[in-house]
Amino acid sequence: MATYRFSAIASILHARPVQLINDCTIELLLTDSRKLLIADKTLFFSISSVYRKADIYIEDLYLKGVRCFIVDANFSNEQLAAFPEANFIQVENVLSALQAIASYHRSQFHFPVIGISGSNGKTIIKEWLFHLLADDYEIVRSPKSYNSQIGVPLSVWQMNNRHELAIFEAGISLPGEMKLLERIIQPNIGIFTNLGEAHSAGFESIEHKLSEKTELFKNCETLVFQADDELIAGEFLKLMKNHSFFPACWSRKKQAWLQIISEKKLDNYTLIEAVFENKSIRITVPFTDAASLENIIHCWCILLQLKVKDNIIEERMHSLKPLEMRLQLKHGNNNCSIINDSYSADITSLMIALDFLQQQHQHNNKTVIISDILESGKQPEELYSDIAHLLKEKKISKLIGVGPEISAYSYLFSSIPSQFFSSTEQLISRISDLSFKNETILLKGARKFEFEKISYALEEKTHETVMEINLAALRHNLTFYRSLLKPGVKIMAMVKAFSYGSGSFEIANILQHSGINYLAVAYADEGVQLRKAGINLPIMVMNTEAAGFENLIRYSLEPELYSFAITAKFLQFLRIQKIEKYPVHVKLDTGMHRLGFESMDIDALCSLISESPELIIRSVFSHLAASGEQEHDTFTKEQSGNFIRMADQIREVTGYHFIRHIGNSSAIHRHPDLQFDMIRLGIGLYGVDADPYIQRRIMNVSTLKTTISQIKHILPGDSVGYSRKTTVNMPATIATVRVGYADGYPRALSNGHGFMLVNGKRASVIGNVCMDMTMLDITGIEAEEGDSVIVFGDHLSISEVADAAGTIAYEMLTGVSQRVKRVYFEE
């Protein structure tokens, strides 16, 4: 970690502290108040977003012991006076200040720095390079996918004098961003991975996006890229006219610095032969897919440029493994939650994983299983002392250390209940003695310790059909819709129906951490489950029923009142319990004609409310019937007019303010005038929007995957499935996959109506969908038993599958059976 005095930070920024009480030592840069680790060594950057001023977090951080802050020009003297023991630097732009500090810090080091950009493969290449070069260099690299305007400065801040090589990613979504990142990374070796459609919305054309991305390389000495792509090769040829660099390019089609001659697939391996400096070289790698081979050849170029010997390259390439780079949250045995983050182990990624662990409130007890840290650059005693401090700060209930080094320093963890094992195998042999129960367990191990074996031993065993939930995509979608809101508009997130099939507390934890104002569930039981999992946000229950009244009170859930009958029953219950001013939500029917009080009911409703001290109205709301459809916009305006009149009449009677809301996901962008005090974000949060433009801006959240259980080769005249609905007229290859209508795959997709992705290619459903299985025609598709199959996901959208089934995305998502295991990923 870097170390600077607060006054030195001010000097770097050419700014005078507006308040300097104590010239503190800074080691940690903080941009998210929820990720505070060591208060007295932290500098907080108050970076405001389009929907929230960051200054509101300063008070909480101050109370937790943070004393160093960077704020913008709007921070007033009155605010300054509220923190008499704190140090403040005031700047015009706080994000620019963060980037300037990182840029200065980078300039203090003169070892090689590799900068990676491109549309796909950046993180894979970074991690493989780390694996391939770790024996030769002390390496610092971007944690996870820290490649943004904030992520890159935080990555570069890790550089210290012990390091000998740096590898940083850079990703952009808007013009002008890469120039800023280039000043921070200052790479002397560049890698351009490829050019695709990812994150293209902010650019005029694919050519425009390419020219923006190449800004990272304008001062490089060496640049690695594939010369077969004419667009890429042409762009770098133009760049070379103004900036001198060595083109370490590779090609399959023409003469290049590294000329690929052949790629021979042998079972699960590929033998790649090439010509380099007029001699033949080769590597054998444990991959056969095109994307992995492209990433590997990029890495090969870097190793050749760094003069690694051919025999060492071949040995290391052969040992490469697929990388699971995503933090996984799974259900474990004995009511445990398992967080598997074992693709790397270093201090920075440990901090990230501990932050995710702290977001999980479903269990009071939190256990960390951690291996020796092999990549820190610190002396062992200092390293494990820092880790012990981190675990204590995060109030970890129990530590299990794995490896000879952490075991040797076990005395440093005396303040935490701890056990230590010399190896992963020893831990697994004793796993039944550890009695894991009702706890959240974080696995954080260096790759050589193979913690995936521990994860497998701890997790619930279910069948191989799984629903993968991308929590980073969920956060992205929330941030996107937030950016469309007017200042001060609150968000109620819909988590009814198991969060549209995505999960319960797993989703609610993320939303709570992300600052959502309200949650909405369908029934009281759903709210009870969230409360038991530690969710403390206000929760509205939409389908109020008398049988749930007791749980409403016991678990502080707020009912929707939609009729005189249910209101009378709830009032009677409150009077018996002698409860006053219980928060409720009043539902108005403005044209949906499902639930709610109508215009003719308002006078009587107002009288009832004025005579009922047992109630206090938290919100008045209604439901738009067709907000996403242009042909019904006139009706939507009529609904909003009815809503305003009815809500105003209730407000006049109550004499106090309550929240008004009518807008759903579609209305956020189609009817911004109907945002009122709060919007209800539902299907859009989970990655589905009817507007094609918006759909391109949000991310898919849910991927339903299964596997091939058996492959058969059948002859002309053979039939497939129940009732012999399909008979083939030519030889065919049939794959049976482990998903059926009991899992939520509709029977309407039988007989060619449905399709799935097998190794990236579409395979039609053949025969009738069965209860637990479905047959696919994979004729002409290379596949093996056990291969993964995508039912819906990034490249086969839920909306497309729903259309084929004659239904809607809502029904498809909520219809995925509870017996399908949910696995949660945090990128």
Coordinates of N, CA and C in Angstrom, one line a residue, residues 124-262:
I124 N -9.3 -11.9 -18.0 CA -8.7 -13.3 -18.3 C -7.2 -13.1 -18.6
I125 N -6.9 -12.3 -19.5 CA -5.5 -12.1 -19.9 C -4.7 -11.6 -18.7
K126 N -5.2 -10.6 -18.0 CA -4.5 -10.1 -16.8 C -4.2 -11.3 -15.8
E127 N -5.2 -12.1 -15.5 CA -5.0 -13.2 -14.5 C -4.1 -14.2 -15.1
W128 N -4.2 -14.6 -16.4 CA -3.3 -15.6 -16.9 C -1.8 -15.1 -16.9
L129 N -1.7 -13.8 -17.3 CA -0.3 -13.2 -17.2 C 0.3 -13.3 -15.8
F130 N -0.6 -13.0 -14.9 CA -0.1 -13.1 -13.5 C 0.4 -14.5 -13.2
H131 N -0.4 -15.5 -13.6 CA 0.0 -16.9 -13.3 C 1.3 -17.2 -14.1
L132 N 1.4 -16.8 -15.3 CA 2.5 -17.1 -16.1 C 3.8 -16.4 -15.7
L133 N 3.7 -15.3 -15.1 CA 4.9 -14.5 -14.8 C 5.2 -14.4 -13.3
A134 N 4.4 -15.0 -12.4 CA 4.5 -14.8 -11.0 C 5.9 -15.3 -10.4
D135 N 6.4 -16.3 -11.1 CA 7.7 -16.8 -10.7 C 8.9 -15.9 -11.0
D136 N 8.7 -15.0 -11.9 CA 9.8 -14.1 -12.4 C 9.7 -12.7 -11.8
Y137 N 8.5 -12.2 -11.4 CA 8.3 -10.8 -11.0 C 7.4 -10.8 -9.8
E138 N 7.6 -9.8 -9.0 CA 6.7 -9.4 -8.0 C 5.7 -8.5 -8.6
I139 N 4.4 -8.9 -8.8 CA 3.4 -8.3 -9.7 C 2.3 -7.6 -8.9
V140 N 1.9 -6.4 -9.3 CA 0.7 -5.8 -8.8 C -0.2 -5.7 -10.0
R141 N -1.5 -5.9 -9.7 CA -2.5 -6.0 -10.8 C -3.8 -5.4 -10.4
S142 N -4.7 -5.1 -11.3 CA -6.0 -4.6 -11.0 C -6.8 -5.7 -10.2
P143 N -7.4 -5.3 -9.1 CA -8.3 -6.3 -8.4 C -9.5 -6.6 -9.2
K144 N -9.9 -7.8 -9.3 CA -11.1 -8.1 -10.0 C -11.1 -7.4 -11.4
S145 N -12.2 -6.7 -11.7 CA -12.3 -6.0 -13.0 C -12.3 -4.5 -12.7
Y146 N -11.4 -4.0 -11.9 CA -11.3 -2.6 -11.5 C -10.7 -1.9 -12.7
N147 N -11.5 -1.5 -13.7 CA -11.0 -0.8 -14.9 C -11.7 0.5 -15.3
S148 N -12.4 1.0 -14.3 CA -13.2 2.2 -14.6 C -12.5 3.5 -14.2
Q149 N -13.2 4.6 -14.3 CA -12.6 5.9 -13.9 C -12.3 6.0 -12.4
I150 N -13.0 5.2 -11.6 CA -12.6 5.1 -10.2 C -11.8 3.8 -9.9
G151 N -12.1 2.7 -10.6 CA -11.4 1.5 -10.4 C -9.9 1.6 -10.7
V152 N -9.5 2.2 -11.8 CA -8.1 2.3 -12.2 C -7.3 3.1 -11.2
P153 N -7.7 4.2 -10.7 CA -6.9 4.9 -9.7 C -6.7 4.0 -8.4
L154 N -7.8 3.3 -8.0 CA -7.6 2.5 -6.8 C -6.7 1.3 -7.1
S155 N -6.6 0.8 -8.4 CA -5.7 -0.2 -8.7 C -4.3 0.3 -8.7
V156 N -4.0 1.4 -9.3 CA -2.7 2.0 -9.4 C -2.1 2.3 -8.0
W157 N -3.0 2.7 -7.1 CA -2.6 3.1 -5.7 C -1.9 1.9 -5.0
Q158 N -2.1 0.7 -5.4 CA -1.5 -0.5 -4.8 C 0.0 -0.5 -5.1
M159 N 0.5 0.2 -6.0 CA 1.9 0.0 -6.4 C 2.8 0.4 -5.2
N160 N 3.9 -0.4 -5.0 CA 4.9 0.0 -4.0 C 6.3 -0.5 -4.5
N161 N 7.3 -0.1 -3.7 CA 8.7 -0.4 -4.1 C 9.0 -1.8 -4.2
R162 N 8.2 -2.7 -3.7 CA 8.6 -4.1 -3.8 C 8.2 -4.7 -5.1
H163 N 7.3 -4.0 -5.8 CA 6.8 -4.6 -7.1 C 7.8 -4.4 -8.2
E164 N 7.7 -5.3 -9.2 CA 8.6 -5.3 -10.4 C 7.9 -5.3 -11.7
L165 N 6.6 -5.5 -11.6 CA 5.8 -5.5 -12.8 C 4.3 -5.2 -12.4
A166 N 3.6 -4.4 -13.3 CA 2.2 -4.0 -13.0 C 1.4 -4.4 -14.2
I167 N 0.2 -4.9 -14.0 CA -0.8 -5.2 -15.0 C -2.1 -4.6 -14.7
F168 N -2.5 -3.6 -15.5 CA -3.8 -2.9 -15.2 C -4.7 -3.0 -16.4
E169 N -6.0 -3.1 -16.1 CA -7.0 -3.1 -17.1 C -7.6 -1.6 -17.3
A170 N -8.1 -1.3 -18.5 CA -8.8 -0.1 -18.7 C -10.0 -0.3 -19.5
G171 N -11.1 0.1 -19.0 CA -12.4 0.0 -19.8 C -13.1 1.3 -19.8
I172 N -13.7 1.6 -20.9 CA -14.4 2.9 -21.1 C -15.8 2.7 -21.6
S173 N -16.7 3.6 -21.4 CA -18.1 3.6 -22.0 C -18.4 4.9 -22.7
L174 N -17.5 5.9 -22.5 CA -17.8 7.2 -23.2 C -16.6 7.8 -23.8
P175 N -16.7 8.6 -24.8 CA -15.5 9.3 -25.4 C -14.8 10.1 -24.3
G176 N -13.5 10.2 -24.5 CA -12.7 11.1 -23.6 C -12.2 10.4 -22.3
E177 N -12.8 9.2 -22.0 CA -12.4 8.6 -20.7 C -11.1 7.9 -20.8
M178 N -10.7 7.4 -21.9 CA -9.4 6.7 -22.0 C -8.2 7.6 -21.9
K179 N -8.3 8.9 -22.3 CA -7.3 9.8 -22.1 C -7.0 10.0 -20.6
L180 N -8.0 10.0 -19.8 CA -7.8 10.1 -18.4 C -7.2 8.9 -17.8
L181 N -7.6 7.7 -18.3 CA -7.0 6.5 -17.7 C -5.5 6.3 -18.2
E182 N -5.2 6.8 -19.4 CA -3.8 6.7 -19.9 C -2.9 7.5 -19.0
R183 N -3.3 8.7 -18.5 CA -2.5 9.5 -17.6 C -2.3 8.8 -16.3
I184 N -3.2 8.0 -15.9 CA -3.0 7.3 -14.6 C -2.2 6.0 -14.8
I185 N -2.5 5.2 -15.7 CA -1.7 3.9 -15.9 C -0.4 4.1 -16.5
Q186 N -0.2 5.1 -17.5 CA 1.0 5.3 -18.1 C 1.7 4.0 -18.6
P187 N 1.1 3.2 -19.3 CA 1.7 1.9 -19.7 C 2.8 2.0 -20.7
N188 N 3.8 1.2 -20.5 CA 4.9 1.1 -21.6 C 4.8 -0.1 -22.4
I189 N 3.9 -1.1 -22.0 CA 3.5 -2.2 -22.8 C 2.0 -2.3 -22.9
G190 N 1.5 -2.4 -24.1 CA 0.0 -2.4 -24.3 C -0.5 -3.7 -24.9
I191 N -1.7 -4.1 -24.5 CA -2.4 -5.2 -25.1 C -3.7 -4.8 -25.5
F192 N -4.1 -4.9 -26.8 CA -5.4 -4.7 -27.3 C -6.0 -6.1 -27.6
T193 N -7.1 -6.4 -26.8 CA -7.6 -7.8 -26.9 C -8.4 -8.0 -28.1
N194 N -9.4 -7.3 -28.4 CA -10.3 -7.5 -29.6 C -11.3 -6.3 -29.6
L195 N -12.1 -6.3 -30.6 CA -13.1 -5.2 -30.7 C -14.5 -5.9 -30.9
G196 N -15.4 -5.6 -30.0 CA -16.7 -6.1 -30.1 C -17.8 -5.1 -29.8
E197 N -19.0 -5.5 -29.6 CA -20.1 -4.6 -29.5 C -20.3 -4.2 -28.0
A198 N -19.6 -4.8 -27.1 CA -19.9 -4.5 -25.7 C -19.6 -3.0 -25.4
H199 N -20.5 -2.4 -24.6 CA -20.4 -1.0 -24.2 C -20.2 0.0 -25.4
S200 N -21.0 -0.3 -26.4 CA -20.9 0.6 -27.6 C -21.9 1.8 -27.6
A201 N -22.8 1.8 -26.7 CA -23.9 2.8 -26.7 C -23.4 4.2 -26.7
G202 N -22.2 4.5 -26.1 CA -21.8 5.8 -26.0 C -20.9 6.4 -27.1
F203 N -20.8 5.6 -28.2 CA -19.9 5.9 -29.3 C -20.7 6.0 -30.6
E204 N -20.2 6.9 -31.5 CA -20.9 7.1 -32.8 C -20.8 5.9 -33.7
S205 N -19.8 5.1 -33.6 CA -19.6 4.0 -34.5 C -18.5 3.1 -33.9
I206 N -18.4 1.9 -34.5 CA -17.3 1.0 -34.0 C -15.9 1.5 -34.2
E207 N -15.8 2.3 -35.3 CA -14.5 3.0 -35.6 C -14.2 4.0 -34.5
H208 N -15.3 4.8 -34.1 CA -15.1 5.8 -33.1 C -14.7 5.1 -31.7
K209 N -15.3 4.0 -31.4 CA -15.0 3.3 -30.2 C -13.5 2.9 -30.2
L210 N -13.1 2.3 -31.3 CA -11.7 1.8 -31.5 C -10.7 2.9 -31.3
S211 N -11.0 4.1 -31.9 CA -10.0 5.2 -31.8 C -9.9 5.7 -30.4
E212 N -11.1 5.7 -29.7 CA -11.0 6.1 -28.3 C -10.2 5.1 -27.4
K213 N -10.4 3.8 -27.6 CA -9.7 2.8 -26.9 C -8.2 2.9 -27.1
T214 N -7.8 3.2 -28.3 CA -6.3 3.2 -28.6 C -5.6 4.4 -27.9
E215 N -6.3 5.3 -27.3 CA -5.7 6.4 -26.6 C -4.8 5.9 -25.5
L216 N -5.1 4.7 -25.0 CA -4.3 4.1 -23.9 C -2.9 3.8 -24.3
F217 N -2.7 3.6 -25.6 CA -1.4 3.1 -26.1 C -0.5 4.2 -26.7
K218 N -0.9 5.5 -26.6 CA -0.2 6.5 -27.4 C 1.3 6.7 -26.9
N219 N 1.6 6.3 -25.7 CA 3.0 6.4 -25.2 C 3.7 5.1 -24.9
C220 N 3.1 4.0 -25.4 CA 3.6 2.7 -25.2 C 4.9 2.5 -26.0
E221 N 5.8 1.6 -25.5 CA 7.0 1.2 -26.3 C 6.7 0.0 -27.1
T222 N 5.8 -0.9 -26.6 CA 5.4 -2.1 -27.3 C 3.9 -2.3 -27.2
L223 N 3.4 -2.8 -28.3 CA 1.9 -3.0 -28.4 C 1.6 -4.4 -29.0
V224 N 0.8 -5.2 -28.2 CA 0.4 -6.5 -28.7 C -1.0 -6.4 -29.2
F225 N -1.2 -7.0 -30.4 CA -2.6 -7.0 -31.0 C -2.6 -8.1 -32.1
Q226 N -3.8 -8.4 -32.5 CA -4.0 -9.4 -33.6 C -4.1 -8.6 -34.9
A227 N -3.2 -9.0 -35.8 CA -3.1 -8.2 -37.1 C -4.1 -8.7 -38.1
D228 N -4.9 -9.8 -37.9 CA -5.8 -10.3 -38.8 C -7.1 -9.4 -39.0
D229 N -7.4 -8.7 -37.9 CA -8.5 -7.8 -38.0 C -8.1 -6.5 -38.7
E230 N -8.6 -6.3 -39.9 CA -8.1 -5.2 -40.7 C -8.4 -3.8 -40.1
L231 N -9.6 -3.7 -39.4 CA -9.9 -2.5 -38.8 C -8.9 -2.1 -37.6
I232 N -8.6 -3.1 -36.8 CA -7.7 -2.9 -35.7 C -6.3 -2.6 -36.3
A233 N -5.8 -3.4 -37.2 CA -4.5 -3.2 -37.8 C -4.4 -1.9 -38.5
G234 N -5.4 -1.4 -39.1 CA -5.4 -0.1 -39.8 C -5.3 1.0 -38.7
E235 N -6.0 0.9 -37.6 CA -6.0 1.9 -36.6 C -4.6 2.0 -36.0
F236 N -4.0 0.9 -35.7 CA -2.6 0.9 -35.1 C -1.6 1.4 -36.1
L237 N -1.8 1.1 -37.4 CA -0.9 1.7 -38.4 C -0.9 3.2 -38.4
K238 N -2.2 3.8 -38.3 CA -2.3 5.2 -38.2 C -1.7 5.7 -36.9
L239 N -1.8 5.0 -35.8 CA -1.3 5.4 -34.5 C 0.3 5.5 -34.6
M240 N 0.9 4.5 -35.3 CA 2.3 4.5 -35.4 C 2.9 5.7 -36.1
K241 N 2.1 6.3 -37.0 CA 2.6 7.5 -37.7 C 2.9 8.6 -36.8
N242 N 2.2 8.7 -35.7 CA 2.4 9.8 -34.7 C 3.1 9.4 -33.5
H243 N 3.1 8.1 -33.2 CA 3.7 7.6 -31.9 C 4.5 6.3 -32.2
S244 N 5.7 6.4 -31.9 CA 6.6 5.2 -32.2 C 6.5 4.1 -31.1
F245 N 6.1 2.9 -31.6 CA 6.1 1.8 -30.7 C 6.4 0.5 -31.5
F246 N 6.8 -0.5 -30.8 CA 7.1 -1.8 -31.5 C 5.8 -2.6 -31.6
P247 N 5.4 -3.0 -32.8 CA 4.2 -3.7 -33.0 C 4.4 -5.2 -32.8
A248 N 4.2 -5.7 -31.6 CA 4.4 -7.2 -31.3 C 3.1 -7.9 -31.7
C249 N 2.8 -7.9 -33.0 CA 1.5 -8.4 -33.4 C 1.6 -9.9 -33.8
W250 N 0.4 -10.5 -33.8 CA 0.4 -11.9 -34.2 C -0.7 -12.1 -35.3
S251 N -0.6 -13.2 -36.1 CA -1.5 -13.4 -37.1 C -1.6 -14.9 -37.5
R252 N -2.8 -15.3 -37.9 CA -3.0 -16.6 -38.5 C -2.9 -16.6 -40.0
K253 N -3.0 -15.4 -40.6 CA -3.2 -15.3 -42.0 C -2.1 -14.7 -42.8
K254 N -1.2 -13.9 -42.1 CA -0.2 -13.3 -42.9 C 1.1 -13.2 -42.0
Q255 N 2.1 -12.7 -42.6 CA 3.4 -12.6 -41.9 C 3.3 -11.6 -40.8
A256 N 3.8 -12.0 -39.6 CA 3.7 -11.1 -38.4 C 4.8 -11.4 -37.5
W257 N 4.9 -10.6 -36.4 CA 6.0 -10.8 -35.4 C 5.9 -12.2 -34.8
L258 N 4.7 -12.7 -34.5 CA 4.4 -14.1 -34.2 C 3.4 -14.6 -35.2
Q259 N 3.9 -15.6 -36.0 CA 3.1 -16.1 -37.1 C 2.5 -17.5 -36.6
I260 N 1.2 -17.6 -36.4 CA 0.5 -18.8 -36.0 C 0.4 -19.7 -37.3
I261 N 1.0 -20.9 -37.2 CA 1.0 -21.8 -38.3 C -0.1 -22.8 -38.3
S262 N -0.4 -23.4 -37.1 CA -1.5 -24.4 -36.9 C -2.0 -24.4 -35.5

